[in-house]
XYZ file of C-alpha atoms in Angstrom:
163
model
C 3.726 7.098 10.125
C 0.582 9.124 10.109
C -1.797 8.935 7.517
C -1.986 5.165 7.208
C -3.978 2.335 8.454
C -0.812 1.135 9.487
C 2.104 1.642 11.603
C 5.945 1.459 9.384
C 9.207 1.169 10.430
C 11.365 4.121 8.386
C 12.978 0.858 6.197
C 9.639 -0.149 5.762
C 10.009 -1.584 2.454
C 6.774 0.146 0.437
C 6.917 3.616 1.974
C 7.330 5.558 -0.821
C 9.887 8.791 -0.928
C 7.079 10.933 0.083
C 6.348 8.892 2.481
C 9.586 8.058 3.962
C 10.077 11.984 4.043
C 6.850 11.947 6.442
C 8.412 9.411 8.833
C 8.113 10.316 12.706
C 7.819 8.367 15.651
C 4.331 7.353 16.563
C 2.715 8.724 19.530
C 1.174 6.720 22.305
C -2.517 6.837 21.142
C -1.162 5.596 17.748
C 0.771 2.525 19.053
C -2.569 1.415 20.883
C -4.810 2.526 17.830
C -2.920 1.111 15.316
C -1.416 -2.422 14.087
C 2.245 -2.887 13.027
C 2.558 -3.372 8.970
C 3.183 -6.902 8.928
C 6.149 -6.099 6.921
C 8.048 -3.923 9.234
C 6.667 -6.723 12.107
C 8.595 -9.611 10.596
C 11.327 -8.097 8.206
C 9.602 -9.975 5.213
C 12.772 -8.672 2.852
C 16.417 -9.178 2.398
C 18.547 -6.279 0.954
C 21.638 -7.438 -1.119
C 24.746 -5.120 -1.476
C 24.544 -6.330 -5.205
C 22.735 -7.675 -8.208
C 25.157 -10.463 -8.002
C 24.404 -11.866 -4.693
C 20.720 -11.851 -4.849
C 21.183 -13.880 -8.147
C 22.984 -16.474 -5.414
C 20.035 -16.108 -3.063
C 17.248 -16.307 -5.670
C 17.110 -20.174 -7.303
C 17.050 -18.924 -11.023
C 18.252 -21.218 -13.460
C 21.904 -20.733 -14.442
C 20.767 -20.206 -18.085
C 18.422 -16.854 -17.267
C 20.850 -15.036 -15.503
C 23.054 -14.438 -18.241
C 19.606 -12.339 -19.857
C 18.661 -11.081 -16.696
C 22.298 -9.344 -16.328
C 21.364 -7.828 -19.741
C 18.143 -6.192 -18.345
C 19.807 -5.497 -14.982
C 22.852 -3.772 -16.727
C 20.610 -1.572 -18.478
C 18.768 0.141 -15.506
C 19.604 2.345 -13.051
C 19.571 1.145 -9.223
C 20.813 1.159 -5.973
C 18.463 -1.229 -3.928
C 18.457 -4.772 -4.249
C 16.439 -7.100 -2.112
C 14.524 -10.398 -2.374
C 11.228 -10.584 -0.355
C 10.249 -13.915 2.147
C 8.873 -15.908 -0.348
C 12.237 -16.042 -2.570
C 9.968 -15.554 -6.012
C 11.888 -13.076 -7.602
C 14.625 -10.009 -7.089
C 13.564 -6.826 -6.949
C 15.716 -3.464 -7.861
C 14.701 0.107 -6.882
C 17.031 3.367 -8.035
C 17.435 4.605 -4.243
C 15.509 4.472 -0.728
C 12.167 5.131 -0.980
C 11.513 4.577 -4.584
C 8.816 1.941 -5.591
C 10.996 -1.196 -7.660
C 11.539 -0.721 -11.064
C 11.700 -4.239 -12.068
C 11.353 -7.557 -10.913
C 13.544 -10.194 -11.558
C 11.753 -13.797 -11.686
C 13.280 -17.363 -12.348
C 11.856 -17.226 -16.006
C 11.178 -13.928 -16.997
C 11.725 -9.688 -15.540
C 9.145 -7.549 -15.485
C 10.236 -3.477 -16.209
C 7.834 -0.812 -15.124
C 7.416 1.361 -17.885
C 7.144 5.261 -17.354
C 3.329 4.943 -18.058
C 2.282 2.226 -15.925
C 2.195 -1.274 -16.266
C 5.206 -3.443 -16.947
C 7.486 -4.726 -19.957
C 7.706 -8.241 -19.622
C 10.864 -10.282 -20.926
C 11.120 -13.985 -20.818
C 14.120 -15.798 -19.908
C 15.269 -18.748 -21.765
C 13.523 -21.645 -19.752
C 10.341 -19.178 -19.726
C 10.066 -18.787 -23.172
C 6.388 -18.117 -24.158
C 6.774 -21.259 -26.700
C 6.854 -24.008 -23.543
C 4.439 -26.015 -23.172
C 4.094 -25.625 -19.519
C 3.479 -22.011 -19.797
C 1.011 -22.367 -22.582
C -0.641 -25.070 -21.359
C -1.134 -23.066 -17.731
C -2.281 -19.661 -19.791
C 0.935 -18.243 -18.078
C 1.416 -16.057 -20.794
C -1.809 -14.209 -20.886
C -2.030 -13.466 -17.117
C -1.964 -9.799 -16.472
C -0.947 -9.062 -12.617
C -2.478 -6.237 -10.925
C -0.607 -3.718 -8.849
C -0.849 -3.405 -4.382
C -3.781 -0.777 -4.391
C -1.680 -0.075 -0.784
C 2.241 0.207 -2.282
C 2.196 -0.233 -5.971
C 4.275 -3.468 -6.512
C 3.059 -5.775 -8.726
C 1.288 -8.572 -7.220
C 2.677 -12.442 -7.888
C 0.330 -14.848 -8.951
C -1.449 -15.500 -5.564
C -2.519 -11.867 -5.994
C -1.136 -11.377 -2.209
C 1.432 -8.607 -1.760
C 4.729 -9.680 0.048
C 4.722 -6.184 1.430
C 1.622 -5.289 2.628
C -1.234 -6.841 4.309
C -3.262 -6.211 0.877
């Protein structure tokens, strides 16, 4: 892929549609001048043919998923997967597109049209529990990948990139 620091696989999972539309086989000097995205290296994701079966794959208690269908039902995707780590689901409208939310065991996050995200907390991650209070869960404010866009978890690592 030229015009990264990086080389991708075409189901590299944050090339972006403009960037998947740029996709092209890398030349010699590029294989020897440039590192494999350590996503594309290991296959750090696993797609799901359905909302469904990533809620089996994902430990979320079995009284979230009930409100997470509610969220789910109201947007419009195509692309489910759930990265390495297992720490949440995340649901993109076709190839290519960045996700649009990302389903956690106690709360979804919603990227809203004007950046940033729409959080809503699932019943054992209520914003009233102690733990999360207690923590200052409630007031953290993730940043996005300055290299792909998805919101970062809490180690502030991206499961995509090396970033």
């Amino acid at each position: 892929m030229p015009g990264l620091a990086k080389l991708h696989k075409a189901d590299c999972p944050h090339l972006v549609a403009e960037r998947l539309a740029q996709v092209r086989p890398a030349t010699g000097d590029e294989l020897a001048t440039f590192e494999v995205c350590t996503s594309c290296l290991i296959g750090k994701r696993t797609p799901f043919d359905s909302f469904e079966s990533a809620l089996e794959a994902l430990p979320m208690p079995l009284e979230n998923r009930s409100k997470a269908r509610e969220v789910f039902r109201a947007l419009t995707v195509t692309r489910t997967w759930v990265p390495a780590s297992r720490q949440y689901i995340a649901v993109a409208p076709s190839a290519g597109d960045t996700a649009v939310a990302y389903f956690n065991r106690s709360f979804v996050d919603v990227r809203l049209d004007g950046g940033g995200y729409d959080r809503t907390y699932l019943l054992s991650g209520s914003r009233t529990s102690k733990t999360a209070t207690t923590h200052g869960a409630d007031q953290r404010q993730n940043d996005a990948c300055e290299t792909c866009g998805t919101q970062l978890p809490n180690t502030g690592l991206c499961d995509y990139c090396d970033g």
